[in-house]
Short mmCIF file of C-alpha atoms in Angstrom, two decimals:
data_model
loop_
_atom_site.label_atom_id
_atom_site.label_comp_id
_atom_site.label_asym_id
_atom_site.label_seq_id
_atom_site.Cartn_x
_atom_site.Cartn_y
_atom_site.Cartn_z
CA MET L 1 0.01 0.00 -0.01
CA PHE L 2 1.28 3.46 -0.92
CA ILE L 3 -0.04 6.75 0.45
CA ILE L 4 0.91 9.84 -1.56
CA ILE L 5 0.61 13.04 0.49
CA LEU L 6 0.10 16.28 -1.46
CA TYR L 7 0.20 19.93 -0.44
CA PRO L 8 -1.96 22.47 -2.34
CA SER L 9 1.16 23.93 -3.97
CA VAL L 10 1.74 20.69 -5.96
CA LEU L 11 -1.84 19.97 -6.75
CA ASN L 12 -2.32 20.24 -10.48
CA LYS L 13 -3.54 18.32 -13.51
CA ARG L 14 -0.35 16.37 -13.88
CA VAL L 15 -0.78 14.94 -10.38
CA TRP L 16 -4.29 13.83 -11.17
CA TYR L 17 -3.23 12.22 -14.43
CA CYS L 18 -0.37 10.49 -12.60
CA MET L 19 -2.73 9.09 -9.98
CA ASN L 20 -5.16 7.87 -12.66
CA PHE L 21 -2.25 6.15 -14.41
CA LEU L 22 -1.14 4.50 -11.11
CA SER L 23 -4.68 3.25 -10.45
CA LEU L 24 -4.44 1.09 -13.58
CA PHE L 25 -1.91 -1.06 -11.79
CA GLU L 26 -3.93 -1.73 -8.63
CA LYS L 27 -5.53 -4.84 -10.04
CA LEU L 28 -2.21 -6.14 -11.34
CA CYS L 29 -0.38 -6.11 -8.00
CA VAL L 30 -1.04 -6.17 -4.28
CA CYS L 31 -0.29 -2.45 -3.95
CA LYS L 32 -2.94 0.14 -3.34
CA PHE L 33 -2.42 3.84 -4.04
CA TYR L 34 -4.03 6.52 -1.94
CA MET L 35 -3.80 10.30 -2.47
CA VAL L 36 -4.33 12.69 0.45
CA LEU L 37 -4.53 16.45 0.23
CA ILE L 38 -2.90 18.09 3.22
CA MET L 39 -3.93 21.68 4.00
CA ASN L 40 -1.72 22.11 7.12
CA HIS L 41 0.33 20.22 9.68
CA LYS L 42 -2.74 19.43 11.81
CA SER L 43 -4.25 17.70 8.80
CA LEU L 44 -1.09 15.62 8.53
CA ILE L 45 -1.55 14.42 12.08
CA HIS L 46 -5.17 13.47 11.34
CA VAL L 47 -4.13 11.54 8.27
CA PHE L 48 -1.49 9.67 10.28
CA LEU L 49 -4.10 8.65 12.90
CA CYS L 50 -6.56 7.57 10.24
CA PHE L 51 -3.80 5.56 8.56
CA ILE L 52 -3.11 3.67 11.85
CA LEU L 53 -6.80 2.99 12.26
CA PHE L 54 -7.13 1.81 8.63
CA LEU L 55 -4.07 -0.39 8.93
CA GLY L 56 -5.43 -2.05 12.11
CA CYS L 57 -8.80 -2.73 10.50
CA SER L 58 -7.13 -4.18 7.38
CA LEU L 59 -4.99 -6.52 9.46
CA PHE L 60 -8.01 -7.66 11.43
CA GLN L 61 -9.91 -8.46 8.23
CA VAL L 62 -7.01 -10.43 6.74
CA PHE L 63 -5.73 -12.28 9.80
CA GLY L 64 -8.78 -12.24 12.11
CA ASN L 65 -11.12 -13.89 9.59
CA ASN L 66 -9.89 -17.00 7.77
CA ASN L 67 -12.86 -16.88 5.39
CA TYR L 68 -12.37 -13.22 4.47
CA SER L 69 -10.87 -13.81 1.03
CA SER L 70 -13.31 -16.61 0.16
CA LYS L 71 -16.51 -14.64 0.88
CA LYS L 72 -18.61 -13.53 -2.10
CA CYS L 73 -21.45 -11.11 -2.23
CA VAL L 74 -24.76 -12.81 -3.00
CA TYR L 75 -27.84 -10.84 -3.87
CA PRO L 76 -31.04 -12.16 -5.52
CA ALA L 77 -31.76 -8.91 -7.37
CA ILE L 78 -30.59 -5.45 -8.35
CA TYR L 79 -32.77 -2.35 -8.44
CA ASN L 80 -31.05 0.51 -10.21
CA PHE L 81 -31.83 4.24 -10.34
CA GLY L 82 -29.97 6.81 -12.34
CA ASP L 83 -29.26 8.46 -15.71
CA SER L 84 -27.48 7.51 -18.92
CA ASN L 85 -24.54 6.09 -17.01
CA SER L 86 -26.70 3.10 -16.06
CA ASP L 87 -29.66 3.32 -18.44
CA THR L 88 -30.29 -0.13 -20.09
CA GLY L 89 -33.09 0.76 -22.49
CA ALA L 90 -35.46 3.37 -20.95
CA GLY L 91 -34.16 6.38 -22.95
CA TYR L 92 -34.45 4.62 -26.29
CA ALA L 93 -37.84 3.11 -25.41
CA ALA L 94 -39.29 6.45 -24.32
CA PHE L 95 -37.64 8.91 -26.71
CA TYR L 96 -35.50 7.81 -29.63
CA ALA L 97 -33.60 4.93 -31.21
CA ALA L 98 -29.88 4.32 -30.66
CA ASN L 99 -27.33 5.73 -33.06
CA PRO L 100 -23.70 4.63 -33.58
CA PRO L 101 -21.38 4.23 -31.76
CA ASN L 102 -23.98 3.14 -29.17
CA GLY L 103 -24.38 -0.64 -29.34
CA MET L 104 -21.56 -1.25 -31.79
CA LYS L 105 -19.77 -3.84 -29.62
CA LEU L 106 -22.57 -5.46 -27.67
CA PHE L 107 -26.37 -5.59 -27.62
CA LYS L 108 -26.54 -4.99 -31.39
CA ASN L 109 -30.17 -6.02 -31.75
CA ILE L 110 -31.50 -3.91 -28.90
CA PRO L 111 -28.53 -1.87 -27.55
CA GLY L 112 -30.48 0.34 -25.12
CA ARG L 113 -27.34 1.85 -23.67
CA PHE L 114 -25.55 5.15 -24.11
CA SER L 115 -22.37 3.26 -24.77
CA ASP L 116 -20.69 1.16 -27.45
CA GLY L 117 -20.57 -1.67 -24.89
CA ARG L 118 -21.68 -2.26 -21.29
CA VAL L 119 -22.44 0.26 -18.59
CA ILE L 120 -21.46 0.01 -14.92
CA VAL L 121 -24.64 -1.81 -13.80
CA ASP L 122 -23.94 -4.47 -16.45
CA PHE L 123 -20.59 -5.23 -14.82
CA ILE L 124 -22.24 -5.37 -11.36
CA SER L 125 -24.81 -7.86 -12.73
CA GLU L 126 -22.04 -10.01 -14.19
CA GLU L 127 -20.12 -10.02 -10.93
CA LEU L 128 -23.23 -11.08 -9.02
CA ASN L 129 -24.00 -13.76 -11.66
CA LEU L 130 -27.34 -12.07 -12.43
CA PRO L 131 -28.94 -11.37 -15.86
CA TYR L 132 -28.60 -7.92 -17.32
CA LEU L 133 -31.25 -5.59 -15.93
CA SER L 134 -34.35 -4.88 -17.99
CA SER L 135 -35.62 -1.35 -18.10
CA TYR L 136 -38.89 -0.57 -16.35
CA LEU L 137 -40.00 1.65 -19.27
CA ASN L 138 -39.20 -1.01 -21.85
CA SER L 139 -41.56 -3.80 -20.77
CA ILE L 140 -41.59 -5.69 -24.07
CA GLY L 141 -39.55 -8.86 -23.75
CA SER L 142 -38.24 -7.85 -20.30
CA ASN L 143 -37.25 -10.05 -17.44
CA TYR L 144 -37.86 -8.69 -13.94
CA SER L 145 -37.13 -11.88 -12.00
CA HIS L 146 -33.82 -10.55 -10.78
CA GLY L 147 -34.54 -6.85 -10.48
CA ALA L 148 -35.38 -3.89 -12.64
CA ASN L 149 -33.73 -0.74 -13.94
CA PHE L 150 -35.49 2.55 -13.45
CA ALA L 151 -32.66 4.75 -14.77
CA VAL L 152 -33.36 7.00 -17.72
CA GLY L 153 -30.81 8.85 -19.80
CA GLY L 154 -30.79 12.55 -19.07
CA ALA L 155 -32.43 12.18 -15.64
CA SER L 156 -31.57 14.39 -12.68
CA ILE L 157 -32.00 14.32 -8.90
CA ARG L 158 -34.01 17.52 -8.80
CA PRO L 159 -37.17 17.83 -10.86
CA GLY L 160 -36.80 20.14 -13.88
CA GLN L 161 -33.00 20.22 -13.66
CA GLY L 162 -32.19 17.52 -16.26
CA TYR L 163 -32.89 16.59 -19.83
CA THR L 164 -35.87 14.28 -19.15
CA PRO L 165 -38.90 14.39 -16.82
CA PHE L 166 -37.91 11.05 -15.17
CA HIS L 167 -36.15 12.54 -12.11
CA LEU L 168 -35.00 10.45 -9.18
CA SER L 169 -38.15 10.96 -7.07
CA LEU L 170 -40.29 9.78 -9.98
CA GLN L 171 -38.06 6.70 -10.51
CA VAL L 172 -38.50 5.78 -6.83
CA SER L 173 -42.24 6.23 -7.17
CA GLN L 174 -42.16 3.87 -10.17
CA PHE L 175 -40.34 1.40 -8.04
CA VAL L 176 -42.99 1.59 -5.33
CA LEU L 177 -45.66 0.94 -7.94
CA PHE L 178 -43.57 -1.92 -9.41
CA LYS L 179 -43.20 -3.51 -6.01
CA SER L 180 -46.95 -3.33 -5.26
CA ARG L 181 -47.69 -5.31 -8.41
CA ILE L 182 -45.19 -8.15 -7.67
CA LYS L 183 -46.43 -11.41 -6.30
CA SER L 184 -46.11 -11.69 -2.49
CA GLY L 185 -43.77 -14.73 -2.82
CA LEU L 186 -41.03 -12.47 -4.18
CA HIS L 187 -41.24 -9.72 -1.56
CA GLU L 188 -38.36 -11.08 0.47
CA ASP L 189 -36.12 -10.44 -2.55
CA PHE L 190 -36.66 -6.71 -2.11
CA SER L 191 -35.11 -6.63 1.34
CA ASN L 192 -32.20 -8.85 0.28
CA ALA L 193 -31.52 -7.06 -3.04
CA ILE L 194 -28.86 -4.43 -3.67
CA TYR L 195 -30.03 -0.93 -4.62
CA THR L 196 -27.67 0.99 -6.91
CA ILE L 197 -27.97 4.73 -7.49
CA ASP L 198 -25.90 6.55 -10.17
CA ILE L 199 -27.25 10.02 -10.73
CA GLY L 200 -26.43 13.68 -10.21
CA GLN L 201 -24.23 14.41 -13.26
CA ASN L 202 -27.12 16.05 -15.14
CA ASP L 203 -27.98 18.34 -12.20
CA LEU L 204 -24.48 19.82 -12.46
CA ALA L 205 -24.19 19.76 -16.22
CA TYR L 206 -27.64 21.34 -16.73
CA GLY L 207 -26.80 23.87 -14.02
CA PHE L 208 -23.54 24.92 -15.64
CA GLN L 209 -25.30 25.37 -18.92
CA GLN L 210 -28.23 27.38 -17.57
CA THR L 211 -26.83 29.22 -14.53
CA SER L 212 -23.62 30.54 -13.03
CA GLU L 213 -21.00 28.53 -11.09
CA LYS L 214 -22.05 30.14 -7.80
CA GLN L 215 -25.70 29.18 -8.43
CA VAL L 216 -24.62 25.62 -9.05
CA GLN L 217 -22.68 25.64 -5.80
CA ARG L 218 -25.71 26.96 -3.93
CA SER L 219 -27.91 24.16 -5.44
CA ILE L 220 -25.75 21.34 -4.07
CA PRO L 221 -27.33 21.19 -0.60
CA GLU L 222 -30.81 20.80 -2.17
CA ILE L 223 -29.47 18.12 -4.54
CA LEU L 224 -28.07 16.18 -1.58
CA THR L 225 -31.35 16.59 0.33
CA LYS L 226 -33.36 15.18 -2.57
CA LEU L 227 -30.94 12.27 -2.82
CA SER L 228 -31.24 11.61 0.88
CA GLN L 229 -35.02 11.66 0.69
CA ALA L 230 -34.96 9.12 -2.12
CA VAL L 231 -32.75 6.77 -0.13
CA LYS L 232 -34.98 7.09 2.96
CA LYS L 233 -38.04 6.29 0.83
CA LEU L 234 -36.34 3.17 -0.57
CA TYR L 235 -35.35 2.18 2.93
CA ALA L 236 -38.95 2.54 4.06
CA GLN L 237 -39.85 0.08 1.24
CA GLY L 238 -37.44 -2.52 2.63
CA ALA L 239 -34.16 -1.61 0.93
CA ARG L 240 -31.13 -2.31 3.13
CA VAL L 241 -28.05 -2.51 0.89
CA PHE L 242 -27.12 0.53 -1.17
CA TRP L 243 -24.44 1.16 -3.77
CA ILE L 244 -24.40 4.98 -4.38
CA HIS L 245 -21.98 6.35 -6.95
CA ASN L 246 -20.26 9.68 -6.60
CA THR L 247 -20.53 12.30 -9.31
CA GLY L 248 -17.57 12.30 -11.65
CA PRO L 249 -15.62 15.41 -12.86
CA ILE L 250 -18.06 16.85 -15.40
CA GLY L 251 -15.34 18.85 -17.16
CA CYS L 252 -13.23 15.73 -17.83
CA LEU L 253 -15.97 13.88 -19.80
CA PRO L 254 -14.78 13.04 -23.35
CA PHE L 255 -17.80 14.70 -25.03
CA LYS L 256 -16.97 17.92 -23.16
CA TYR L 257 -13.57 17.97 -24.87
CA LEU L 258 -15.06 17.13 -28.23
CA ASN L 259 -17.68 19.83 -28.00
#
């Protein structure tokens, strides 16, 4: 494990590119790279204490549990909420057909994804040995025995702040309706399933296009509140395991550079 400590004076694009390059090697070796931004000497002390705590927990996991490395996550279903990063057919079913390069490598008959291959939720499904998720809005030929996908390309957390009316709260409401129509024998799958949420990029992208940077910054607390409300509503419906993605750096998206 390597911890790289940075001061603000050396924080620049080259450092980020370097760290992204190093992260490619994490799966090829036993080393793990961590980057920590130090604002002052007190922060350095805090990082050192956190490192000791992290090291102790890691050693306990490895040596205190003989079955640690052999355990595998098992979930009967996945219920996904989000935007184009995890849409598996809703956008194309509701609005328009796919155009190249979308679907060029996989899913050539019905691509349904804003990608030339798989999206993140497809990889999660593969890792859990579950079928690819069918979209809730694309009910023709769909299989909901192992979950459903409520994500829609262009969706946002806040209503009216994205490129589609299917905001996060509406997606959760669709899930509640979906659950009420499922046979009672499958209800235990809802509490044992994993709930993945990948959304928020469009709130920021739409905000940067329509408002100023300061207005976008002021909107973040409301965005987080809406996200929290959605999670609480899912929890009230029996959800217990959540996988919530962070929002990536909008300015580093390839289409931003191309446009």
